[in-house]
Coordinates of C-alpha atoms and ligand atoms in Angstrom, one line a residue:
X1 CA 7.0 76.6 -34.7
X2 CA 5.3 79.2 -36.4
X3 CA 6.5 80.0 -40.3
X4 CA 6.7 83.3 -41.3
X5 CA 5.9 83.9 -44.6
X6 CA 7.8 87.3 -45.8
X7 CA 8.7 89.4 -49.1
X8 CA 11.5 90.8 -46.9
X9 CA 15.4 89.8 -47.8
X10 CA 16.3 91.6 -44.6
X11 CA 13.8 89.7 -42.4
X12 CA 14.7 86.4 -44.3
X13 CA 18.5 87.2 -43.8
X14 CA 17.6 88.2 -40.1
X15 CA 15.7 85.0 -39.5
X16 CA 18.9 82.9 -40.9
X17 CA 21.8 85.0 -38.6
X18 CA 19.8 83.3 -35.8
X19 CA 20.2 80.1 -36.7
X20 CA 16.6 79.4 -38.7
X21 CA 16.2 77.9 -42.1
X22 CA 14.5 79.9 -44.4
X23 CA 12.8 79.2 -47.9
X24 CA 13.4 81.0 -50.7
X25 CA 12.8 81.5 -54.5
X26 CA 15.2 80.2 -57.7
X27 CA 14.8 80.0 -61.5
X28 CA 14.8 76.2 -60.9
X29 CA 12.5 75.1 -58.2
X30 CA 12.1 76.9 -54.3
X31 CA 15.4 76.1 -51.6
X32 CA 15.6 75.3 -48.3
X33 CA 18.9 77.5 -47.0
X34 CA 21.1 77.9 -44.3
X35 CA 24.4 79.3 -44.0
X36 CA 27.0 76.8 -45.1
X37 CA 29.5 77.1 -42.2
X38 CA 26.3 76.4 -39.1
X39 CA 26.2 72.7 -39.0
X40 CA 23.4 73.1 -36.7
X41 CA 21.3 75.1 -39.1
X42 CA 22.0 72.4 -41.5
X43 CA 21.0 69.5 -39.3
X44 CA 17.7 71.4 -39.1
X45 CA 17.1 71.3 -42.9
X46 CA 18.1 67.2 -43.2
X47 CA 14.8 67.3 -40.2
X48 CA 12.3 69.3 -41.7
X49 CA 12.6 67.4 -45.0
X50 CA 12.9 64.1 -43.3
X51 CA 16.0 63.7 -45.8
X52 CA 18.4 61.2 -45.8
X53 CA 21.4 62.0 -44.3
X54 CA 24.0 60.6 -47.1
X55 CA 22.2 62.8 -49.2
X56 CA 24.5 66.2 -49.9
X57 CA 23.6 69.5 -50.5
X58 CA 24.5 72.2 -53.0
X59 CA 25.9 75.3 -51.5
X60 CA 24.5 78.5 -53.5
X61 CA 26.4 82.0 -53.6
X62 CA 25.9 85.3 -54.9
X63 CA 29.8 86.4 -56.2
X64 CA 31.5 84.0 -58.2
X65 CA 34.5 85.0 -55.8
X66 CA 33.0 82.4 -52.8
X67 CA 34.2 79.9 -55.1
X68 CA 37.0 80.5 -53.0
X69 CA 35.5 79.7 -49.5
X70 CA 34.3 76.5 -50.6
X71 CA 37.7 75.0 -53.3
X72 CA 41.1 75.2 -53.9
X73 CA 40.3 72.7 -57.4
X74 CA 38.5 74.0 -60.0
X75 CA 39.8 72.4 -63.2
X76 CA 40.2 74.3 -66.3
X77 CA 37.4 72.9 -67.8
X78 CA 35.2 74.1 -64.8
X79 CA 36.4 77.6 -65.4
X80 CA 35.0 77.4 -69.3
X81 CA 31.6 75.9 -67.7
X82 CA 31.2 78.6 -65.3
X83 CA 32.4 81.6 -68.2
X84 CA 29.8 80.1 -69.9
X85 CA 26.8 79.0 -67.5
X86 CA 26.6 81.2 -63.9
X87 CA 24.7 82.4 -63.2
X88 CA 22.1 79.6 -64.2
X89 CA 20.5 76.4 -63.6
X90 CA 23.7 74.4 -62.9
X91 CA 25.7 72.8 -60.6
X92 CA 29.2 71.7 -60.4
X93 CA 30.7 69.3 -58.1
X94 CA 34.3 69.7 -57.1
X95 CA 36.6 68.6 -54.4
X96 CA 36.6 70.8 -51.1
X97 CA 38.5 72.7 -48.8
X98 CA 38.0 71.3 -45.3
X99 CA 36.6 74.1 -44.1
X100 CA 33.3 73.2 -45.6
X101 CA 31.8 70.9 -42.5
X102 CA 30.8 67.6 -43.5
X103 CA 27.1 68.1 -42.8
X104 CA 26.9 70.2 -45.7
X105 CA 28.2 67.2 -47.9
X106 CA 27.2 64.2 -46.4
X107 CA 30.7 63.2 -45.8
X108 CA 31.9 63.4 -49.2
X109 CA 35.1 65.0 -50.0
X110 CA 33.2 67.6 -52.5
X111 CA 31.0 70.2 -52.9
X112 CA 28.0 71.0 -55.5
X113 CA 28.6 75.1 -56.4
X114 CA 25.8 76.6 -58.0
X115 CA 24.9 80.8 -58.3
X116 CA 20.9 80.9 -59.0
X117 CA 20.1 83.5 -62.0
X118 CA 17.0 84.9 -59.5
X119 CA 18.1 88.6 -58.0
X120 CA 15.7 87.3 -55.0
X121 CA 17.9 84.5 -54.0
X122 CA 21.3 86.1 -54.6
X123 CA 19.8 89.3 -53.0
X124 CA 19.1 87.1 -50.0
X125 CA 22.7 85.1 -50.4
X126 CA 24.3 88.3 -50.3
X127 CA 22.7 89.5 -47.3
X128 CA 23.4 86.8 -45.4
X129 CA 26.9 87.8 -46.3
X130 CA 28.0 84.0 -46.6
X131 CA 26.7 80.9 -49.1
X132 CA 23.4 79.3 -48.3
X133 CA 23.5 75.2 -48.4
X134 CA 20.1 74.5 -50.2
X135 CA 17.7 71.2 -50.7
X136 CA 15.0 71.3 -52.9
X137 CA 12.3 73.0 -50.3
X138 CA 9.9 69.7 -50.3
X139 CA 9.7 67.0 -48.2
X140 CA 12.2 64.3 -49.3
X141 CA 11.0 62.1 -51.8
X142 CA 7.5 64.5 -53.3
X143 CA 8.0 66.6 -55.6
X144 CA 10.2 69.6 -56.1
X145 CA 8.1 73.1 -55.1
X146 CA 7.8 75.7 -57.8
X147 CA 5.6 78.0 -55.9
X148 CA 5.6 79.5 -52.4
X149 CA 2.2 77.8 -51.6
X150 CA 3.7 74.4 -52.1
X151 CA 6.7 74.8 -49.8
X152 CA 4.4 75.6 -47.2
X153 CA 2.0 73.1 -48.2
X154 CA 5.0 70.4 -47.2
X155 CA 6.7 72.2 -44.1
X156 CA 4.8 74.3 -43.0
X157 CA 5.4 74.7 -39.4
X158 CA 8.6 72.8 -39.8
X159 CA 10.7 75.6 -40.9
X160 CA 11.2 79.5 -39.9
X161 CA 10.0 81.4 -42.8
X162 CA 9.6 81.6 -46.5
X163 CA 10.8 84.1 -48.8
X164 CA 7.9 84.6 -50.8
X165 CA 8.4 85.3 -54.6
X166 CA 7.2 84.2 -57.7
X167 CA 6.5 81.1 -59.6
X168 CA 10.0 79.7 -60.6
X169 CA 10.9 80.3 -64.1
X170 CA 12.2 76.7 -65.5
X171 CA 10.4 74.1 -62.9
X172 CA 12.9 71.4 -62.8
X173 CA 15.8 71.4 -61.2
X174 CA 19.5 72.4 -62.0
X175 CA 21.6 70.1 -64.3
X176 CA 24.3 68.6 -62.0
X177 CA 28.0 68.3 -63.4
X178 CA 31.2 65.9 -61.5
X179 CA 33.7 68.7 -62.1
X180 CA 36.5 66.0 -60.0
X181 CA 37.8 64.2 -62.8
X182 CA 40.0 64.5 -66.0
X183 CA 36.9 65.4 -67.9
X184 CA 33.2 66.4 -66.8
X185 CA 30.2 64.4 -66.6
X186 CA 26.7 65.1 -65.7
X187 CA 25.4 63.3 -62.5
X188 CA 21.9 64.7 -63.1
X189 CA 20.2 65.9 -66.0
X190 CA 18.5 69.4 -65.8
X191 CA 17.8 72.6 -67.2
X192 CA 21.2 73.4 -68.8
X193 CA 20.8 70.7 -71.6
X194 CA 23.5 68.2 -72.7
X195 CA 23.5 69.8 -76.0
X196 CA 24.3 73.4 -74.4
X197 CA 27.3 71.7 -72.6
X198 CA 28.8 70.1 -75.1
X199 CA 29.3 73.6 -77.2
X200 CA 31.9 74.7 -74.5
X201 CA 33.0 71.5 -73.2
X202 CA 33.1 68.5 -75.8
X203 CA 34.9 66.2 -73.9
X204 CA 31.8 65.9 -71.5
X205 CA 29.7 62.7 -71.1
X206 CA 26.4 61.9 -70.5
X207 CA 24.7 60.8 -67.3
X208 CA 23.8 57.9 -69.0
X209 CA 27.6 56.7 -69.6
X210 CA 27.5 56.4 -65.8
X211 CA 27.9 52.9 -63.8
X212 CA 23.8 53.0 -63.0
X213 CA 24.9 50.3 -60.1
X214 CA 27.2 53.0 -58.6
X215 CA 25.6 56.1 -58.4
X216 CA 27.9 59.2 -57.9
X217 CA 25.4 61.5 -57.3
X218 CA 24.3 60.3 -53.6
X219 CA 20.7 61.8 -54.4
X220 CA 19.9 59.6 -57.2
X221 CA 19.6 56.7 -55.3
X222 CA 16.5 57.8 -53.2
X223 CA 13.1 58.2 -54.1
X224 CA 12.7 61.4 -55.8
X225 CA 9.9 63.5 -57.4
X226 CA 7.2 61.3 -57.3
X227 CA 3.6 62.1 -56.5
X228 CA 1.2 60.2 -54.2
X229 CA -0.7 58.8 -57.5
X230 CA 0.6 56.6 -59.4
X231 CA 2.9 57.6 -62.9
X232 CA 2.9 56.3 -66.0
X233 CA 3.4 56.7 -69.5
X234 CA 0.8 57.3 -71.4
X235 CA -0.4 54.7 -74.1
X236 CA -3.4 55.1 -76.1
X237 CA -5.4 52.2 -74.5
X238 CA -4.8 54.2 -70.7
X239 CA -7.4 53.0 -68.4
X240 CA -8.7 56.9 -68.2
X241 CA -11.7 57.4 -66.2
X242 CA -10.1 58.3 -62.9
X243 CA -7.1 59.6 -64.4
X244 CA -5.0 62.3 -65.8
X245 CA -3.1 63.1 -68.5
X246 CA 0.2 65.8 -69.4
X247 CA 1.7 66.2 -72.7
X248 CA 1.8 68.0 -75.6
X249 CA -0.5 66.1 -77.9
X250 CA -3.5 66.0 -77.0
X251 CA -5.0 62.7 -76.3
X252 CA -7.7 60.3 -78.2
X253 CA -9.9 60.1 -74.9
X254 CA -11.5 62.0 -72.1
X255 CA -9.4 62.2 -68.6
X256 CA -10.9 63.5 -66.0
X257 CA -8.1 65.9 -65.8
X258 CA -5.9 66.8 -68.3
X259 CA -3.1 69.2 -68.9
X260 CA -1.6 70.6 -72.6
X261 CA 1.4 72.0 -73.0
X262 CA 3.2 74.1 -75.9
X263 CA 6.4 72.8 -75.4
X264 CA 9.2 70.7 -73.8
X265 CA 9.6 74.1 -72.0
X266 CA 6.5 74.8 -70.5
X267 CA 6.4 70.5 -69.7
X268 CA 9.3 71.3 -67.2
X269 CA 7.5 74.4 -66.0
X270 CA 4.1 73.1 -64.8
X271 CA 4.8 69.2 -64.3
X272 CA 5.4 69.5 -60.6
X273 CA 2.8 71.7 -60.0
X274 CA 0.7 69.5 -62.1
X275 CA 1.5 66.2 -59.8
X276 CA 0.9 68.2 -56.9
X277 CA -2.6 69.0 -58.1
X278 CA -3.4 66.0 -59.1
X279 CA -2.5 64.9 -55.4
X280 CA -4.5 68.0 -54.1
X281 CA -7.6 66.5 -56.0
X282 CA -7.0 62.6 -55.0
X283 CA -6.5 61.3 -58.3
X284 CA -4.5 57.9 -58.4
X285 CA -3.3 57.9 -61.5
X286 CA -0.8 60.1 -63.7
X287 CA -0.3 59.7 -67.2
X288 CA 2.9 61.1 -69.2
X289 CA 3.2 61.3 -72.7
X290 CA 6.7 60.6 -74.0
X291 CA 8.8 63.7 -75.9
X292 CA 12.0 63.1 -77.5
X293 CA 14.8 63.5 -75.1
X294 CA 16.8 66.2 -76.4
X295 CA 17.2 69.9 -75.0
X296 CA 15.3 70.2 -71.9
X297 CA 13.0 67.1 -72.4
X298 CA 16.1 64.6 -71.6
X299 CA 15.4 66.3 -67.9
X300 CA 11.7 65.9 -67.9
X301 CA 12.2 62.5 -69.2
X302 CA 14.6 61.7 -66.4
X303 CA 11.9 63.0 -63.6
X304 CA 9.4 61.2 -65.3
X305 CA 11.1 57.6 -64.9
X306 CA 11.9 58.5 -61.5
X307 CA 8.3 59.6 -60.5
X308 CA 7.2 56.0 -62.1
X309 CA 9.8 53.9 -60.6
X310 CA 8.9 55.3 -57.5
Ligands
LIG1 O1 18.0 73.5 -58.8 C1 18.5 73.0 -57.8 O2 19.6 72.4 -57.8 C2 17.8 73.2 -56.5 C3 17.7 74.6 -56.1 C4 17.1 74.9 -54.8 O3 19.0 75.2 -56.2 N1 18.4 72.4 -55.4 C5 18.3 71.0 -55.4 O4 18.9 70.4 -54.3 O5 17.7 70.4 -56.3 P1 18.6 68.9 -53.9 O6 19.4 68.8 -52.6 O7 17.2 68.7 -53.9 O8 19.4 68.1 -55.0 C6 20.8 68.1 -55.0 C7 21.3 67.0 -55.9 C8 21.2 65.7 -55.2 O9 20.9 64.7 -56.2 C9 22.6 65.4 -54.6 O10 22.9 64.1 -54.4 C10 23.5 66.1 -55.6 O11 22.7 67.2 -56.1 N2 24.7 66.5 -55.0 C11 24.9 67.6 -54.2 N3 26.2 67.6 -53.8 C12 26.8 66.6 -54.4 C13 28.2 66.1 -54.4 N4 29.1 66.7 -53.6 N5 28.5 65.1 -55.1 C14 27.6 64.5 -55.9 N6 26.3 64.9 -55.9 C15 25.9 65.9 -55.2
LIG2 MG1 15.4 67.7 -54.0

């Protein structure tokens, strides 16, 4: 199969009417869509990423009133988290209408909502005229895509086309909040922090008050994010020749390559990238420096641990 690689929303929205799977831009990292209601566009996606199939997908719209098509349950306190956070980096999960084939959600009996803050991808969305069910636009298990080269560095030929745009702006993906209960929780940290959430929702709790044995978030019991080198944390006696290093401070010793960052910000920004690089230039292993986890750098802590645990 030969990918197309387009700036065009109507050739991209053309390309997905007949039944292709199309990349596309987002502030948090590239997606791999297809219309939510063609299971055999889906399957299509689960096969170019090689992804598990009890792994569920977030369906992405462009008018908050496709809330509709996908749930007859949004609790109150899902209303105040969308007032407040769509569009944006942020996901809820809520029960839904059986409409929505089970493909799209591996079974489950809910659905991950989320409208990207990127006029590309709602542009695209919206000419499709129906919500796009969208993976992460890697293959399953490396590490998310922030740019259009690295999507097609992982599939091409696997998939129809890419919508090209630019660099996404936050690098990590979206934060991930169980909307099914009595109160909300996070199921994966991202870039809608903790701290934000709690300002319009108090009553929410941490992903970290969840049963780690029992995963509700299907995804977080694969592999995820990792590189082919190896990760760790960064301790001043590293073994550094061979390696490299990312972090804010910079370190005691030489690496032979070695990224600085400003902030927990631009740490989210460039750390896929940076593991991809590292990959590009065969370099086996990764170190991390540790930053407190608050704001944004509880989610790059998070992707960290699950690039070392591996
Ligand atoms: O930022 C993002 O969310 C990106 C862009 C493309 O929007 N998408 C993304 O999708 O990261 P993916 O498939 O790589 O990760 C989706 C995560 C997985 O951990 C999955 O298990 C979880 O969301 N998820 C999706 N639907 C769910 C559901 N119904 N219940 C629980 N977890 C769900
Ligand atoms: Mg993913």
């Amino acid at each position: 199969m030969k990918t197309i690689i387009t700036e065009s929303v109507r050739e991209a929205a053309g390309i997905l009417r007949r039944g292709g799977i199309v990349a596309f831009p987002t502030e948090t990292v590239y997606g791999l869509g297809a219309p939510i209601f063609n299971p055999s566009s889906i399957s299509r996606i689960f096969e170019a990423k090689s992804r598990p199939a009890d792994n569920p997908l977030i369906a992405h719209i462009s008018d908050l009133s496709q809330i509709e098509d996908l749930t007859e349950f949004l609790p109150d306190y899902g209303k105040r988290i969308i007032d407040a956070f769509y569009p944006g980096p942020l996901t809820i999960v809520v029960r839904k209408k059986p409409t929505v084939p089970d493909i799209a959600t591996a079974g489950l009996d809910s659905v991950g909502i989320r409208m990207p803050d990127q006029t590309l991808a709602r542009e695209l969305i919206e000419a499709a005229g129906t919500p796009l069910v969208a993976p992460s636009a890697n293959v399953s298990g490396k590490p998310s895509p922030t740019t259009w080269q690295a999507v097609l560095e992982d599939l091409d030929g696997r998939i129809d086309c890419i919508l090209k745009g630019e660099t996404t702006r936050y690098g990590l993906e979206s934060t991930v909040v169980d909307c099914t209960g009595g109160a909300p929780s996070i199921l994966r940290r991202g870039a809608v922090t903790f701290e934000e959430l709690k300002t319009v929702v108090p009553e929410i709790t941490d992903v970290a008050d969840n049963d780690p044995d029992k995963p509700k978030s299907p995804g977080l019991k694969h592999r995820h994010y990792s590189p082919s080198a190896a990760v760790a944390f960064y301790t001043p006696n590293a073994e550094k020749s061979e390696s490299a290093y990312i972090g804010i401070a910079v370190p005691s010793c030489e690496f032979r390559k070695a990224k600085i960052v400003n902030d927990a910000g631009e740490y989210a920004r460039v750390l896929y990238e940076f593991f991809r690089e590292c990959d590009r230039d065969k370099i086996d292993k990764i170190y991390c420096e540790e930053i407190p986890e608050t704001g944004i750098g509880a989610a790059v802590m998070d992707r960290i641990r699950r690039a070392i645990a591996r």
